[in-house]
Amino acid sequence: MNMETTTQAPEPQATGSQSSAQATVIEAKNLDLTFQTNDGPVHALKDVSLNIRKGDFVSFIGPSGCGKTTFLRCIAALERPTGGTLSVNGMTPDEARRQRAYGYVFQAAGLYPWRTIAKNIKLPLEIMGYSKTEQDKRVEQVLDLVELSGFGGKFPWQLSGGMQQRASIARALAFDADILLMDEPFGALDEIVRDHLNEQLLKLWARTNKTIGFVTHSIPEAVYLSTKIVVMSPRPGRIHDVIDSTLPKERPLDIRDSPEFIEIAHRVRDGLRAGHGHD
Amino acid sequence: MKSIIAVFTVLTAIIAIWYIACVPMNIKGVLDGAERAGIEVVPETARERRDMSEIGLVISNRFAIDETWSQDRPRLPAPHQVAVELWETTVEKKITSKRSLIYHGQVTLSATLLGFAIGTGLGILLAVGIVHSRVMDMSVMPWAIVSQTIPIIALAPMIIVVLYSVGVQGLLPKAIISAYLSFFPVVVGMVKGLRSPDHMQLDLLKTYSASTAQGFWKLRLPSSLPYLFASLKIGIAASLVGAIVGELPTGAVAGLGARLLAGSYYGQTVQIWSALFAAAILAAALVAALGLIERLLLGRMGVKT
């Protein structure tokens, strides 16, 4: 019932989704995670199995408590599963983290207020021991990627919320990990800024060909961005449905009015509603 | 402008109350002096006056009011007497003179600064240990709190005596008393500051596989600076108090504390008050200096002020 690998199989090539040909990057098998709390055990994840292939853009969507963030944190080795297996780039999550396999973007930008934007982006590079010249080069590159060139010398409080979040994405991109994990990165931003950032994120994804894991509350956001949408349901946190998107890789904002888009969104909504029915 | 007027009003009120308070406080001494000089006072003998209220004496001997502000050894010196004494013992005396407040202030200041340095260093080290080790957190913190419940007046002579018996005297014992008072606010503030980064910040460093040391230098230490400075300002004032208290039981010949003590031995109230004011001015200057350093440093760190 996990991995109800589904339907849209007939025309993978035609949709421009190249991912089916690519190697598996993240593989979860029967993953369990139980937190011991004062009120007894909480099943954050139960029997979660999922394959994410190189170049996929995977969204995790579901109500609070469905384990979408927990799953992302497991991939990042910020949480330790209590059962099942999880591999990232063929390694354990811990090993993968030590190999700088992923960049992580949190809901809040979390920039250091005492560092300029450029210095903030250098933070992981300093920790990982890059040379000064290499640091400067990479800062330039990623600032350009998130369209913040020229803002390197500014302090975080001088930037808007959306720009701060872009800077934090640049920080996650700076050390050029193949995987980008994003935990509701745009959740705190208003609709208009969010649309703009979604568009930019897709462009960035196309340019860098990274594998992206993206946690969100928003159905349109999930459908607009993803090649694969994972619908999750709570108590215990589990995968309810996995939807392979039929949308082309090239996605202008107005694709959201197309019948295809609406159909996928519909299916996601149905999945969310059915998931809730278990309560 | 409005705030300047307010500050000025408060200051004027304090000085006015001070002058008024001088009259009843000093009236008996003035009348005793006047009687000896053969001036007629009411009532005539010191014995009779002893049982009368000061206010009553003031009313029946109004001619003496002026005198209460210019005695040699008043119970309560008038503001201008203290001001004149301060001026004479700072600006007009040579710094090398034993009567110069600058000389005494500098003696106390050196003990204060040394004690502050020791206390701050110790405080920061303890805080770092407490934040990184659960064992230290549980074992050191209670003692740090207990240490501050012992009155320093009781402890200071013991520290001095113990150190003297092992041959340590002079600046260091005073500095240690200073440090004893100043390390505590630094520990408390620094622990709070080092723990101020939230979970997300710590998780972020974890995703970089940052070491504990990197986390300390890049995140915890910079985050703690605003807390540290708040503590340092309390700490330096406490250091000064510690240095002065440290001068009292030794019968020290130099320092603001020694000046206070000598003044009280010889009934030189003007000298006591001017030493007190010198200490207060010194404390204010030290706190202000720290405030300036804070502004410069945090400003350079880009913190919005």
Coordinates of C-alpha atoms in Angstrom, one line a residue, chain B residues 62-225:
Chain B
R62 CA 18.0 80.3 62.5
F63 CA 21.3 82.3 62.4
A64 CA 23.2 79.0 62.4
I65 CA 21.7 77.6 59.2
D66 CA 24.5 79.1 57.0
E67 CA 27.0 77.5 59.2
T68 CA 25.6 74.0 58.7
W69 CA 26.9 74.0 55.1
S70 CA 30.4 75.0 55.8
Q71 CA 31.6 73.0 58.8
D72 CA 35.0 71.4 58.9
R73 CA 33.8 68.0 60.0
P74 CA 30.1 68.0 59.3
R75 CA 28.0 64.9 59.9
L76 CA 26.7 65.3 56.4
P77 CA 28.8 67.5 54.2
A78 CA 27.0 69.8 51.7
P79 CA 27.3 69.1 48.0
H80 CA 29.6 72.0 47.3
Q81 CA 32.0 70.9 50.1
V82 CA 32.2 67.4 48.4
A83 CA 32.6 69.0 45.0
V84 CA 35.4 71.3 46.2
E85 CA 37.2 68.4 48.0
L86 CA 36.8 66.3 44.8
W87 CA 38.3 69.1 42.7
E88 CA 41.2 69.8 45.1
T89 CA 42.1 66.1 45.5
T90 CA 41.9 65.3 41.8
V91 CA 42.9 68.3 39.7
E92 CA 44.9 70.4 42.1
K93 CA 46.9 67.7 43.8
K94 CA 49.9 66.0 42.1
I95 CA 49.1 62.5 41.1
T96 CA 51.9 61.2 43.2
S97 CA 50.6 62.8 46.4
K98 CA 49.1 60.5 49.0
R99 CA 46.1 62.8 49.2
S100 CA 45.3 62.6 45.5
L101 CA 42.2 60.8 44.6
I102 CA 43.6 60.0 41.2
Y103 CA 46.4 58.2 42.9
H104 CA 44.0 56.2 45.1
G105 CA 41.6 55.7 42.3
Q106 CA 44.3 54.3 40.1
V107 CA 45.3 51.8 42.9
T108 CA 41.7 50.6 43.1
L109 CA 41.3 50.6 39.4
S110 CA 44.3 48.4 38.8
A111 CA 42.9 45.8 41.3
T112 CA 39.4 46.2 39.7
L113 CA 40.7 45.6 36.2
L114 CA 42.9 42.7 37.1
G115 CA 40.0 41.2 39.1
F116 CA 37.6 41.8 36.2
A117 CA 40.0 40.1 33.8
I118 CA 40.3 37.1 36.0
G119 CA 36.6 37.0 36.8
T120 CA 35.6 37.4 33.2
G121 CA 38.1 34.8 32.0
L122 CA 37.0 32.3 34.7
G123 CA 33.3 33.1 34.0
I124 CA 33.6 32.5 30.3
L125 CA 35.6 29.2 30.8
L126 CA 33.1 27.9 33.3
A127 CA 30.2 28.9 30.9
V128 CA 31.8 27.1 28.0
G129 CA 32.3 24.0 30.2
I130 CA 28.7 24.2 31.5
V131 CA 27.3 24.4 28.0
H132 CA 29.3 21.5 26.7
S133 CA 29.3 19.2 29.6
R134 CA 26.2 18.0 31.4
V135 CA 28.4 16.9 34.4
M136 CA 29.8 20.4 34.7
D137 CA 26.3 21.9 34.4
M138 CA 25.1 19.9 37.3
S139 CA 28.2 20.2 39.4
V140 CA 29.4 23.7 38.9
M141 CA 26.3 25.8 38.6
P142 CA 24.9 25.1 42.1
W143 CA 28.3 26.1 43.6
A144 CA 28.5 29.3 41.5
I145 CA 25.1 30.2 42.9
V146 CA 26.0 29.3 46.5
S147 CA 29.2 31.3 46.2
Q148 CA 27.1 34.5 45.7
T149 CA 25.0 33.9 48.8
I150 CA 28.0 34.4 51.1
P151 CA 28.4 38.1 52.1
I152 CA 31.6 39.4 50.6
I153 CA 32.3 41.5 53.7
A154 CA 32.6 38.2 55.7
L155 CA 34.6 36.4 53.1
A156 CA 37.1 39.2 52.1
P157 CA 39.1 39.2 55.3
M158 CA 39.5 35.4 55.1
I159 CA 40.7 35.5 51.6
I160 CA 43.2 38.2 52.5
V161 CA 44.4 36.3 55.6
V162 CA 44.7 33.0 53.8
L163 CA 46.6 34.5 50.9
Y164 CA 48.8 36.5 53.2
S165 CA 49.8 33.4 55.0
V166 CA 51.0 31.9 51.8
G167 CA 52.9 35.0 51.0
V168 CA 50.6 36.7 48.5
Q169 CA 49.8 40.3 49.2
G170 CA 49.3 43.6 47.5
L171 CA 47.3 43.8 44.3
L172 CA 46.4 40.1 43.9
P173 CA 44.2 39.5 47.0
K174 CA 42.1 42.5 46.1
A175 CA 41.9 41.3 42.5
I176 CA 40.7 37.9 43.6
I177 CA 37.9 39.4 45.7
S178 CA 37.0 41.4 42.7
A179 CA 37.0 38.3 40.5
Y180 CA 34.9 36.5 43.1
L181 CA 32.1 39.1 42.6
S182 CA 32.4 39.5 38.9
F183 CA 32.7 36.0 37.6
F184 CA 29.1 35.1 38.5
P185 CA 27.2 37.5 36.2
V186 CA 29.5 36.5 33.4
V187 CA 28.8 32.8 33.9
V188 CA 25.1 33.3 34.0
G189 CA 25.0 35.6 31.0
M190 CA 27.4 33.6 29.0
V191 CA 25.6 30.3 29.6
K192 CA 22.4 31.9 28.4
G193 CA 24.1 33.4 25.4
L194 CA 25.9 30.2 24.4
R195 CA 22.6 28.4 24.6
S196 CA 20.7 31.0 22.6
P197 CA 21.1 29.5 19.1
D198 CA 17.8 27.6 18.4
H199 CA 17.4 24.0 17.2
M200 CA 17.3 25.0 13.6
Q201 CA 20.7 26.7 13.8
L202 CA 22.2 23.7 15.4
D203 CA 20.6 21.3 12.9
L204 CA 22.0 23.4 10.1
L205 CA 25.5 23.0 11.4
K206 CA 24.9 19.3 11.8
T207 CA 24.0 19.0 8.1
Y208 CA 27.5 20.4 7.4
S209 CA 28.9 17.8 9.8
A210 CA 30.5 20.7 11.7
S211 CA 32.6 19.8 14.7
T212 CA 31.8 21.1 18.2
A213 CA 34.6 23.5 18.0
Q214 CA 33.4 24.9 14.7
G215 CA 29.9 25.2 16.1
F216 CA 31.4 27.1 19.1
W217 CA 33.4 29.6 17.1
K218 CA 31.1 30.2 14.3
L219 CA 27.7 30.1 16.0
R220 CA 27.6 29.9 19.8
L221 CA 30.3 32.5 20.5
P222 CA 29.0 35.2 18.2
S223 CA 25.4 34.6 19.3
S224 CA 26.5 35.0 22.9
L225 CA 28.1 38.4 22.6

